[in-house]
């Protein structure tokens, strides 16, 4: 007999994308699955679309929230209502191949693995242009260490040619793996935080090289929001603290340092980053001695980033902000990054 898959779809003000998403899920060639749609108090026509689809398909279970709670709470509510042996997450502005569920289930069943991750396409706001995320299209087993390094460490990801990232939407999980694990509300990288909670429970992962998921990049999406830059940093710092007593701490600590390097130029490029953001940045930097072993950056780019970190963390706040203002035209003129 087939095993049920629960697909959790949080919905908030995505009426331009929602029909494409739900249609792609209803066209799956796998038979035994449910779609748990959690409408997070949308103010556009998303709820009407959800109701129409739910009325026409017994696969859709619609949960309508009267108050907006955010994507983490919406996903948690979906987890509480799912009845499948496996769980997948699909964002409501994205869509999937018709063999998304069947391909993932075949692997997780036959390989007896804990998590299956698939390759995916990036597409730009409903434009007919796609970029493959991972150049490596060879499906393969991954160790627990491989998985953690690909999630957190850009160097390992680039080396292996696999970039499934710290997202939950391109993965299929065994339901029992997620017992007592829920999403925390953050303003950045809640997926990474969720994944870090399952690290201790997993042993094997499988990567499917065929792109099965279409990730839509929207102009107003959270991932490019100004607040995301600092909130992502704070989330990675929390993950490091949570894993401090484990063998994964060194990897996550190196990933945190890489993130400090990567976002240092943002202070030159982004006028919306405030003194409070700078204080947060230097507080996190001053928490440990940094190991550069896993860094992706190298050569002149690494040295420039390290100089920027020094400027951001070794002078008083007012002087630092003045130096940022003076360096900003140089940064823009020479396009250092």
Short mmCIF file of C-alpha atoms in Angstrom, two decimals:
data_model
loop_
_atom_site.label_atom_id
_atom_site.label_comp_id
_atom_site.label_asym_id
_atom_site.label_seq_id
_atom_site.Cartn_x
_atom_site.Cartn_y
_atom_site.Cartn_z
CA UNK A 1 0.00 0.00 0.00
CA UNK A 2 1.06 3.58 -0.57
CA UNK A 3 2.22 5.83 2.22
CA UNK A 4 0.64 9.22 2.73
CA UNK A 5 2.58 12.42 2.23
CA UNK A 6 1.43 15.63 3.90
CA UNK A 7 2.24 18.80 1.95
CA UNK A 8 2.06 21.95 4.08
CA UNK A 9 1.37 25.20 2.21
CA UNK A 10 1.30 28.45 4.23
CA UNK A 11 -0.60 31.20 2.41
CA UNK A 12 -0.46 34.95 2.87
CA UNK A 13 -1.41 37.49 0.18
CA UNK A 14 -0.23 35.52 -2.83
CA UNK A 15 -3.32 35.64 -5.06
CA UNK A 16 -1.15 36.21 -8.16
CA UNK A 17 0.73 32.95 -7.62
CA UNK A 18 -1.56 30.68 -5.62
CA UNK A 19 -3.49 29.03 -8.46
CA UNK A 20 -0.28 27.94 -10.17
CA UNK A 21 1.01 26.49 -6.89
CA UNK A 22 -2.14 24.54 -6.00
CA UNK A 23 -2.65 23.32 -9.56
CA UNK A 24 0.88 21.92 -9.65
CA UNK A 25 0.23 20.07 -6.39
CA UNK A 26 -3.07 18.64 -7.60
CA UNK A 27 -1.38 17.37 -10.77
CA UNK A 28 1.05 15.10 -8.89
CA UNK A 29 1.48 11.59 -10.26
CA UNK A 30 1.71 10.26 -6.69
CA UNK A 31 -1.70 9.21 -5.37
CA UNK A 32 -1.75 9.14 -1.59
CA UNK A 33 -1.17 12.67 -0.32
CA UNK A 34 -2.91 15.56 1.37
CA UNK A 35 -2.40 19.29 0.91
CA UNK A 36 -2.75 21.25 4.13
CA UNK A 37 -3.32 24.87 3.17
CA UNK A 38 -2.98 27.31 6.06
CA UNK A 39 -4.37 30.71 5.13
CA UNK A 40 -2.66 33.16 7.45
CA UNK A 41 -5.39 35.84 7.47
CA UNK A 42 -4.73 37.01 3.90
CA UNK A 43 -6.22 40.39 3.00
CA UNK A 44 -6.28 39.84 -0.78
CA UNK A 45 -8.30 37.20 -2.67
CA UNK A 46 -6.09 34.28 -1.53
CA UNK A 47 -8.78 32.89 0.80
CA UNK A 48 -11.35 32.82 -2.01
CA UNK A 49 -8.90 30.91 -4.20
CA UNK A 50 -8.16 28.47 -1.37
CA UNK A 51 -11.88 27.84 -0.79
CA UNK A 52 -12.52 27.25 -4.48
CA UNK A 53 -9.73 24.68 -4.72
CA UNK A 54 -10.76 22.99 -1.45
CA UNK A 55 -14.35 22.66 -2.65
CA UNK A 56 -13.18 20.93 -5.83
CA UNK A 57 -10.62 18.55 -4.33
CA UNK A 58 -10.81 16.25 -1.32
CA UNK A 59 -7.00 16.30 -1.16
CA UNK A 60 -7.00 19.86 0.18
CA UNK A 61 -7.54 20.51 3.87
CA UNK A 62 -8.04 24.25 4.41
CA UNK A 63 -7.26 25.91 7.72
CA UNK A 64 -8.25 29.58 7.85
CA UNK A 65 -6.61 31.72 10.53
CA UNK A 66 -8.50 34.83 11.61
CA UNK A 67 -5.33 36.62 12.71
CA UNK A 68 -1.99 36.86 10.92
CA UNK A 69 0.71 34.89 12.76
CA UNK A 70 3.57 34.61 10.25
CA UNK A 71 4.95 31.71 8.25
CA UNK A 72 6.50 29.84 11.20
CA UNK A 73 3.23 29.58 13.16
CA UNK A 74 1.31 28.74 9.97
CA UNK A 75 3.70 25.85 9.27
CA UNK A 76 3.46 24.66 12.88
CA UNK A 77 -0.33 24.57 12.61
CA UNK A 78 0.07 22.57 9.42
CA UNK A 79 2.37 20.11 11.22
CA UNK A 80 -0.23 19.61 13.95
CA UNK A 81 -2.91 18.76 11.40
CA UNK A 82 -0.95 16.48 9.06
CA UNK A 83 -1.62 12.75 9.01
CA UNK A 84 1.05 11.50 6.60
CA UNK A 85 4.11 9.37 7.27
CA UNK A 86 6.14 11.95 5.35
CA UNK A 87 6.06 15.74 5.30
CA UNK A 88 6.92 18.26 2.61
CA UNK A 89 6.69 22.05 2.62
CA UNK A 90 5.79 24.10 -0.45
CA UNK A 91 5.70 27.91 -0.44
CA UNK A 92 2.54 29.32 -1.94
CA UNK A 93 4.30 31.52 -4.51
CA UNK A 94 6.31 28.56 -5.83
CA UNK A 95 5.31 25.46 -7.78
CA UNK A 96 6.54 21.90 -8.40
CA UNK A 97 6.99 19.28 -11.11
CA UNK A 98 4.30 16.65 -11.47
CA UNK A 99 6.76 14.00 -10.20
CA UNK A 100 7.91 16.04 -7.19
CA UNK A 101 6.26 13.78 -4.59
CA UNK A 102 6.68 10.45 -6.40
CA UNK A 103 10.41 10.96 -7.00
CA UNK A 104 11.06 12.03 -3.42
CA UNK A 105 8.98 9.19 -1.97
CA UNK A 106 10.64 6.52 -4.11
CA UNK A 107 14.05 7.55 -2.82
CA UNK A 108 13.12 7.95 0.85
CA UNK A 109 11.43 4.52 0.75
CA UNK A 110 14.00 2.57 -1.28
CA UNK A 111 17.14 4.14 0.19
CA UNK A 112 15.73 4.16 3.75
CA UNK A 113 17.04 7.66 4.22
CA UNK A 114 15.92 10.34 6.69
CA UNK A 115 15.60 13.30 4.33
CA UNK A 116 15.46 13.66 0.56
CA UNK A 117 16.53 16.96 -1.03
CA UNK A 118 15.98 17.86 -4.67
CA UNK A 119 17.60 20.25 -7.08
CA UNK A 120 15.53 23.29 -7.99
CA UNK A 121 15.11 26.14 -10.45
CA UNK A 122 15.16 29.83 -9.62
CA UNK A 123 12.60 31.80 -11.58
CA UNK A 124 12.02 35.55 -11.51
CA UNK A 125 8.57 36.79 -10.55
CA UNK A 126 6.54 34.82 -13.07
CA UNK A 127 8.97 35.53 -15.90
CA UNK A 128 9.72 32.67 -18.24
CA UNK A 129 13.39 32.49 -17.27
CA UNK A 130 14.94 29.77 -15.13
CA UNK A 131 18.34 29.21 -13.56
CA UNK A 132 19.29 25.85 -12.12
CA UNK A 133 20.42 26.06 -8.50
CA UNK A 134 22.85 23.11 -8.48
CA UNK A 135 25.09 22.35 -11.46
CA UNK A 136 25.60 18.83 -10.09
CA UNK A 137 22.71 16.77 -11.50
CA UNK A 138 24.04 13.44 -10.25
CA UNK A 139 21.72 11.95 -7.63
CA UNK A 140 23.67 10.61 -4.67
CA UNK A 141 23.66 9.69 -1.01
CA UNK A 142 25.03 12.25 1.40
CA UNK A 143 26.36 11.81 4.89
CA UNK A 144 25.04 13.75 7.83
CA UNK A 145 28.22 15.86 7.75
CA UNK A 146 27.77 16.56 4.02
CA UNK A 147 24.24 17.75 4.70
CA UNK A 148 25.22 20.14 7.48
CA UNK A 149 28.10 21.56 5.47
CA UNK A 150 25.94 22.12 2.38
CA UNK A 151 23.25 23.80 4.47
CA UNK A 152 25.70 26.15 6.19
CA UNK A 153 29.02 26.24 4.37
CA UNK A 154 29.19 27.83 0.93
CA UNK A 155 32.68 26.38 0.35
CA UNK A 156 31.42 22.80 0.64
CA UNK A 157 28.33 23.58 -1.41
CA UNK A 158 30.40 25.01 -4.26
CA UNK A 159 32.91 22.16 -4.09
CA UNK A 160 30.19 19.51 -4.42
CA UNK A 161 28.12 21.52 -6.88
CA UNK A 162 25.04 21.02 -4.71
CA UNK A 163 23.03 23.96 -3.43
CA UNK A 164 19.80 22.82 -1.77
CA UNK A 165 20.43 25.38 0.95
CA UNK A 166 18.94 25.90 4.37
CA UNK A 167 15.38 25.69 3.07
CA UNK A 168 12.62 23.27 3.99
CA UNK A 169 10.67 23.56 0.74
CA UNK A 170 12.89 21.36 -1.47
CA UNK A 171 12.94 18.45 0.96
CA UNK A 172 10.87 15.46 2.08
CA UNK A 173 11.08 14.48 5.76
CA UNK A 174 10.09 11.36 7.64
CA UNK A 175 7.29 12.52 9.92
CA UNK A 176 8.73 10.80 13.01
CA UNK A 177 11.94 12.80 12.48
CA UNK A 178 9.99 15.97 13.24
CA UNK A 179 8.36 14.86 16.50
CA UNK A 180 8.47 17.73 19.00
CA UNK A 181 10.27 19.95 16.50
CA UNK A 182 8.58 23.18 15.43
CA UNK A 183 9.44 26.43 13.69
CA UNK A 184 10.41 29.42 15.78
CA UNK A 185 9.25 32.85 14.73
CA UNK A 186 12.18 34.91 13.42
CA UNK A 187 12.52 37.64 10.81
CA UNK A 188 15.17 35.71 8.97
CA UNK A 189 16.32 32.14 8.26
CA UNK A 190 13.63 30.29 10.24
CA UNK A 191 14.21 27.36 7.87
CA UNK A 192 17.87 27.05 8.89
CA UNK A 193 16.90 27.17 12.54
CA UNK A 194 14.33 24.42 11.99
CA UNK A 195 16.83 22.24 10.13
CA UNK A 196 19.44 22.68 12.86
CA UNK A 197 17.02 21.04 15.30
CA UNK A 198 16.96 17.81 13.28
CA UNK A 199 20.74 17.51 12.91
CA UNK A 200 21.05 15.22 15.91
CA UNK A 201 18.33 12.89 14.56
CA UNK A 202 19.58 12.26 11.04
CA UNK A 203 22.13 9.81 9.69
CA UNK A 204 21.63 9.67 5.91
CA UNK A 205 20.33 12.09 3.29
CA UNK A 206 19.78 11.65 -0.42
CA UNK A 207 20.14 14.34 -3.09
CA UNK A 208 18.11 14.19 -6.32
CA UNK A 209 19.95 15.98 -9.11
CA UNK A 210 16.83 16.52 -11.22
CA UNK A 211 15.27 19.93 -10.48
CA UNK A 212 11.74 19.24 -9.21
CA UNK A 213 10.91 22.55 -7.52
CA UNK A 214 10.47 26.05 -8.98
CA UNK A 215 11.45 28.74 -6.49
CA UNK A 216 9.98 32.11 -7.39
CA UNK A 217 12.10 35.18 -6.62
CA UNK A 218 9.76 38.10 -5.99
CA UNK A 219 10.80 41.74 -5.94
CA UNK A 220 9.12 42.28 -2.57
CA UNK A 221 10.04 38.95 -1.01
CA UNK A 222 11.34 38.71 2.55
CA UNK A 223 14.67 37.29 1.39
CA UNK A 224 15.71 40.67 -0.03
CA UNK A 225 14.23 42.76 2.76
CA UNK A 226 16.66 45.06 4.60
CA UNK A 227 15.75 43.59 7.97
CA UNK A 228 16.57 40.10 6.76
CA UNK A 229 20.30 40.87 6.65
CA UNK A 230 20.68 41.38 10.39
CA UNK A 231 17.94 38.96 11.43
CA UNK A 232 19.62 36.17 9.46
CA UNK A 233 22.87 36.94 11.28
CA UNK A 234 21.09 36.75 14.65
CA UNK A 235 19.49 33.43 13.71
CA UNK A 236 22.83 31.92 12.73
CA UNK A 237 24.23 33.14 16.04
CA UNK A 238 21.35 31.41 17.86
CA UNK A 239 22.04 28.19 15.96
CA UNK A 240 25.70 28.34 17.04
CA UNK A 241 24.67 28.77 20.66
CA UNK A 242 22.16 25.92 20.43
CA UNK A 243 24.82 23.59 18.99
CA UNK A 244 27.66 24.73 21.27
CA UNK A 245 27.92 21.39 23.08
CA UNK A 246 27.80 19.29 19.88
CA UNK A 247 30.30 18.19 17.25
CA UNK A 248 28.56 20.46 14.72
CA UNK A 249 29.60 23.64 16.51
CA UNK A 250 32.81 24.18 14.52
CA UNK A 251 30.99 23.97 11.18
CA UNK A 252 28.25 26.34 12.28
CA UNK A 253 30.79 28.71 13.85
CA UNK A 254 32.72 28.88 10.58
CA UNK A 255 29.44 29.48 8.72
CA UNK A 256 28.66 32.34 11.09
CA UNK A 257 32.03 33.93 10.40
CA UNK A 258 31.46 33.50 6.65
CA UNK A 259 28.15 35.30 7.10
CA UNK A 260 29.86 38.12 8.99
CA UNK A 261 32.25 38.47 6.05
CA UNK A 262 29.49 38.32 3.46
CA UNK A 263 27.31 41.01 4.99
CA UNK A 264 30.12 43.42 5.96
CA UNK A 265 29.84 45.22 2.57
CA UNK A 266 26.11 45.71 3.21
CA UNK A 267 26.97 48.50 5.62
CA UNK A 268 28.56 50.35 2.71
CA UNK A 269 25.86 49.48 0.22
CA UNK A 270 22.73 49.82 2.35
CA UNK A 271 21.85 53.14 3.96
CA UNK A 272 18.98 51.52 5.88
CA UNK A 273 21.30 49.63 8.21
CA UNK A 274 21.32 51.52 11.50
CA UNK A 275 23.59 52.09 14.48
CA UNK A 276 21.63 49.39 16.32
CA UNK A 277 22.41 46.98 13.49
CA UNK A 278 26.09 47.86 13.78
CA UNK A 279 25.95 47.23 17.55
CA UNK A 280 24.36 43.80 16.94
CA UNK A 281 26.99 42.99 14.33
CA UNK A 282 29.96 43.79 16.58
CA UNK A 283 28.40 42.04 19.61
CA UNK A 284 28.17 38.81 17.61
CA UNK A 285 31.67 39.27 16.17
CA UNK A 286 33.16 39.68 19.65
CA UNK A 287 31.71 36.41 20.97
CA UNK A 288 34.46 34.06 19.75
CA UNK A 289 37.77 33.56 18.00
CA UNK A 290 37.04 32.87 14.36
CA UNK A 291 38.28 29.90 12.34
CA UNK A 292 38.80 30.60 8.63
CA UNK A 293 39.17 26.93 7.62
CA UNK A 294 35.75 26.57 5.96
CA UNK A 295 35.65 30.00 4.32
CA UNK A 296 34.53 30.30 0.73
CA UNK A 297 36.04 33.77 0.27
CA UNK A 298 39.72 33.93 -0.62
CA UNK A 299 42.38 36.23 -2.05
CA UNK A 300 41.70 39.99 -2.39
CA UNK A 301 37.96 39.60 -1.71
CA UNK A 302 38.66 37.90 1.62
CA UNK A 303 41.19 40.55 2.62
CA UNK A 304 38.79 43.40 1.78
CA UNK A 305 36.05 41.73 3.82
CA UNK A 306 38.38 41.25 6.76
CA UNK A 307 39.43 44.92 6.58
CA UNK A 308 35.76 45.90 6.57
CA UNK A 309 35.12 43.71 9.61
CA UNK A 310 38.01 45.38 11.40
CA UNK A 311 36.54 48.81 10.63
CA UNK A 312 33.09 47.72 11.77
CA UNK A 313 34.26 46.25 15.07
CA UNK A 314 37.34 48.12 16.35
CA UNK A 315 36.37 51.77 16.62
CA UNK A 316 33.75 53.66 18.57
CA UNK A 317 30.30 53.75 17.00
CA UNK A 318 30.30 57.39 15.84
CA UNK A 319 33.74 57.08 14.23
CA UNK A 320 32.72 53.82 12.57
CA UNK A 321 29.57 55.38 11.09
CA UNK A 322 31.65 58.30 9.79
CA UNK A 323 34.13 55.90 8.17
CA UNK A 324 31.24 54.01 6.54
CA UNK A 325 29.90 57.26 5.08
CA UNK A 326 33.35 58.17 3.73
CA UNK A 327 33.95 54.72 2.24
CA UNK A 328 30.50 54.40 0.62
CA UNK A 329 31.39 56.45 -2.53
CA UNK A 330 34.60 54.44 -2.96
CA UNK A 331 32.68 51.20 -2.66
CA UNK A 332 30.18 52.29 -5.32
CA UNK A 333 32.80 53.77 -7.66
CA UNK A 334 35.04 50.70 -7.71
CA UNK A 335 32.32 48.06 -7.23
CA UNK A 336 34.46 46.17 -4.75
CA UNK A 337 31.81 43.42 -4.41
#
